[in-house]
Tab-separated table of N, CA and C in Angstrom:
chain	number	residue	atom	x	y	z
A	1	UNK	N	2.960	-7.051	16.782
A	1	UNK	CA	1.851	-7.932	17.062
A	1	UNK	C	2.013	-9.249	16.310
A	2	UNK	N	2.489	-8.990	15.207
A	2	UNK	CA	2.652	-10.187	14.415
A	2	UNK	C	3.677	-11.641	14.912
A	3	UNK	N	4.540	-10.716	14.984
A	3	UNK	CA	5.577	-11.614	16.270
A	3	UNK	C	4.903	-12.385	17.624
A	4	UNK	N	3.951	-11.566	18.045
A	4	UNK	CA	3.575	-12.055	19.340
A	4	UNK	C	2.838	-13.269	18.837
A	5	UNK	N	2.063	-13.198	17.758
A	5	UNK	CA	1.151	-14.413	17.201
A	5	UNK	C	1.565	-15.391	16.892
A	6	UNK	N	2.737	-14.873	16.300
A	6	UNK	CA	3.915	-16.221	15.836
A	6	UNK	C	4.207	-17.379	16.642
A	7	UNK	N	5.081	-16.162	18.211
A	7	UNK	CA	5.300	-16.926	19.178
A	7	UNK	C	4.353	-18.113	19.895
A	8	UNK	N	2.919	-17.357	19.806
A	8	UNK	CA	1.824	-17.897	20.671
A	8	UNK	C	1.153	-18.924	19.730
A	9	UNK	N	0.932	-18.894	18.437
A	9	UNK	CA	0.240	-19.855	17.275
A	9	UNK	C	1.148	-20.605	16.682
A	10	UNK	N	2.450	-20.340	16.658
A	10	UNK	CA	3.367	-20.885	15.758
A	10	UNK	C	3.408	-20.680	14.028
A	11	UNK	N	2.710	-19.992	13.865
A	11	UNK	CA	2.690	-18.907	12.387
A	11	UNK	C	3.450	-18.410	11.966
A	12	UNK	N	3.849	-18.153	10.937
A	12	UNK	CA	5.082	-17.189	10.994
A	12	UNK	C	4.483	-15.658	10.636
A	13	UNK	N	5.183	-14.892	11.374
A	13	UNK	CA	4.606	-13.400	11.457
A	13	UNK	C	4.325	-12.952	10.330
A	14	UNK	N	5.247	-13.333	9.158
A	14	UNK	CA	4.625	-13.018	8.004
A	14	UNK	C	3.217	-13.436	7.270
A	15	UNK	N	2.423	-14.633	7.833
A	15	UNK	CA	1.709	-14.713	7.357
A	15	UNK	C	0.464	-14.021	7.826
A	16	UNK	N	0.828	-13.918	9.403
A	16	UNK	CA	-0.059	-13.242	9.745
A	16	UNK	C	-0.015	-11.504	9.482
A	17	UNK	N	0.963	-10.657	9.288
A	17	UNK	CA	0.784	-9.746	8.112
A	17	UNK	C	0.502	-9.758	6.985
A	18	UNK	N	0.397	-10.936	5.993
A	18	UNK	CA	-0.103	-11.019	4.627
A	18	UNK	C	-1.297	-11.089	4.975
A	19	UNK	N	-2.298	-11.561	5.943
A	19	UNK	CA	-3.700	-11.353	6.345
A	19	UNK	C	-4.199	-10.158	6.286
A	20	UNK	N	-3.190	-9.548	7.230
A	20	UNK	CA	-3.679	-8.159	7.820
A	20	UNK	C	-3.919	-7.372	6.680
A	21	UNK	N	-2.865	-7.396	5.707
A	21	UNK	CA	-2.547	-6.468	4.193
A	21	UNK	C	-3.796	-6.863	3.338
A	22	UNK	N	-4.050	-8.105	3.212
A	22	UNK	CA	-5.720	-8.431	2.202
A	22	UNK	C	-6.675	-8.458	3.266
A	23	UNK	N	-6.946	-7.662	4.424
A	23	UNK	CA	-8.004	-7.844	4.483
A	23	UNK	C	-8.319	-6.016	4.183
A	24	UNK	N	-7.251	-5.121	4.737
A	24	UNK	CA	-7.184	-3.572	4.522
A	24	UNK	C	-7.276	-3.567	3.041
A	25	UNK	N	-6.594	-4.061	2.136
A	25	UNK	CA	-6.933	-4.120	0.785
A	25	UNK	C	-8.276	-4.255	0.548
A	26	UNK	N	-8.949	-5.403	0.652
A	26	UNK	CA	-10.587	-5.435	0.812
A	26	UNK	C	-11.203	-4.375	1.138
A	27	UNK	N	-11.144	-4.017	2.742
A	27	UNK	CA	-11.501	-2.885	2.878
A	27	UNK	C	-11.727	-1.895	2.018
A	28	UNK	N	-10.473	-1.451	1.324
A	28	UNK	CA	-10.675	-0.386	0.684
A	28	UNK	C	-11.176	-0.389	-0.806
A	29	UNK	N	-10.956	-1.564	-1.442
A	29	UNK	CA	-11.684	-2.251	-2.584
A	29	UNK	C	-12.923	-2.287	-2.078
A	30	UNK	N	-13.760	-2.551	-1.436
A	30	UNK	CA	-15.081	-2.267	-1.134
A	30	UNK	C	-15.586	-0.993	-0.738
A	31	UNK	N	-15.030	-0.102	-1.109
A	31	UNK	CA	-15.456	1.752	-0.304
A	31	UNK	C	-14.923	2.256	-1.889
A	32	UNK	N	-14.083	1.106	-2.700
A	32	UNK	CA	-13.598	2.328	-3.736
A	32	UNK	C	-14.232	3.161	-4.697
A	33	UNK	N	-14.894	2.764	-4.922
A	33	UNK	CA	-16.210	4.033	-5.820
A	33	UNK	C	-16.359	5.474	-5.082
A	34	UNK	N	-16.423	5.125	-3.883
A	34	UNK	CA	-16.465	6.271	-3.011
A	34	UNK	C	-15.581	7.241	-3.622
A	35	UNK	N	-14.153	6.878	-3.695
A	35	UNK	CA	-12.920	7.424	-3.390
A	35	UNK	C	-12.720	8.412	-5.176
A	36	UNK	N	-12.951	9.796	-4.594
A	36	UNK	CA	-12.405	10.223	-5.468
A	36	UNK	C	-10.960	11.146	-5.598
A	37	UNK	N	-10.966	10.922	-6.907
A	37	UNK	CA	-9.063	11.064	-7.184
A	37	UNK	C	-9.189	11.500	-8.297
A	38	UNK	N	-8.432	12.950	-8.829
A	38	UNK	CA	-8.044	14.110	-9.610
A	38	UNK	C	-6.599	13.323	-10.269
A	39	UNK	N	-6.735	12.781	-12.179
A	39	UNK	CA	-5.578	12.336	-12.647
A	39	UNK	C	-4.763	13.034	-12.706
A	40	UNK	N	-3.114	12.802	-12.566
A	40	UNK	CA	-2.116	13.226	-12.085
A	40	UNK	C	-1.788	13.901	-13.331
A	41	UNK	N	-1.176	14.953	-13.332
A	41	UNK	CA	-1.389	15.561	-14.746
A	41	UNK	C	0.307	16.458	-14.750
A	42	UNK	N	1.743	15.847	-15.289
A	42	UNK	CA	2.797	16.607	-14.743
A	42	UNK	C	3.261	17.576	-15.597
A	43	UNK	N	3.880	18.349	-15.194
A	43	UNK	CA	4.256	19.299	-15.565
A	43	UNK	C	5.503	19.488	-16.413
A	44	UNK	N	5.833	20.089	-17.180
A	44	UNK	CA	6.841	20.065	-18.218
A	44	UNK	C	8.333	19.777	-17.410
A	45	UNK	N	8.232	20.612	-16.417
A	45	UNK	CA	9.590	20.329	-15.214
A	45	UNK	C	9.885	18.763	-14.822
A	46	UNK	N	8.145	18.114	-14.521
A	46	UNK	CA	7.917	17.270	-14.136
A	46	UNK	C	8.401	16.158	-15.115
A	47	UNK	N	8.431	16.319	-16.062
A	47	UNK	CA	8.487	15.183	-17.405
A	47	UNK	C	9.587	14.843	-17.692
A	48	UNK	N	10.842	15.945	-17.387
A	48	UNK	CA	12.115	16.418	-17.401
A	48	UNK	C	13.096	15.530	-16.478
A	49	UNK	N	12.779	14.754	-15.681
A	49	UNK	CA	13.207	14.006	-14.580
A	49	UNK	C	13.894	14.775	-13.941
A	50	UNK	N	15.584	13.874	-13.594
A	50	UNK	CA	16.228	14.814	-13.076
A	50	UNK	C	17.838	15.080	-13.894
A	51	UNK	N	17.035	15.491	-15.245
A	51	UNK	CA	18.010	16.087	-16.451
A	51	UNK	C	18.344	17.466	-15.857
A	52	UNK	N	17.580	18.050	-15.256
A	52	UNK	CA	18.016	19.404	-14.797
A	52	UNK	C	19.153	19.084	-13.630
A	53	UNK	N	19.250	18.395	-12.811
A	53	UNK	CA	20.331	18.155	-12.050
A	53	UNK	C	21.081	18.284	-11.941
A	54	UNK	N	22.087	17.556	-13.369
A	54	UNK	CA	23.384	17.071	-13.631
A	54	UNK	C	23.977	18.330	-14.361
């Protein structure tokens, strides 16, 4: 879509995706209180990277 706008406005598609991205950002910055989220809490394996790997 962004392309098509480009073509038709002379915009460059990127800007009209940097729109699109702050306005969904907004969006969700305005609902965020809503949003609840359990802190990520890792596990000893988890902490370990990937030392077990090699």
């Amino acid at each position: 879509m962004a392309v098509r706008l480009e073509k038709a406005f002379g915009t460059p598609a990127r800007e009209w995706l940097m729109r699109q991205l702050d306005y969904e950002l907004a969006e969700v910055m305005r609902r965020a209180k809503k949003i609840k989220v359990e802190p990520f809490q890792p596990t000893t394996t988890e902490c370990r990277g990937n030392d077990e790997r090699r």
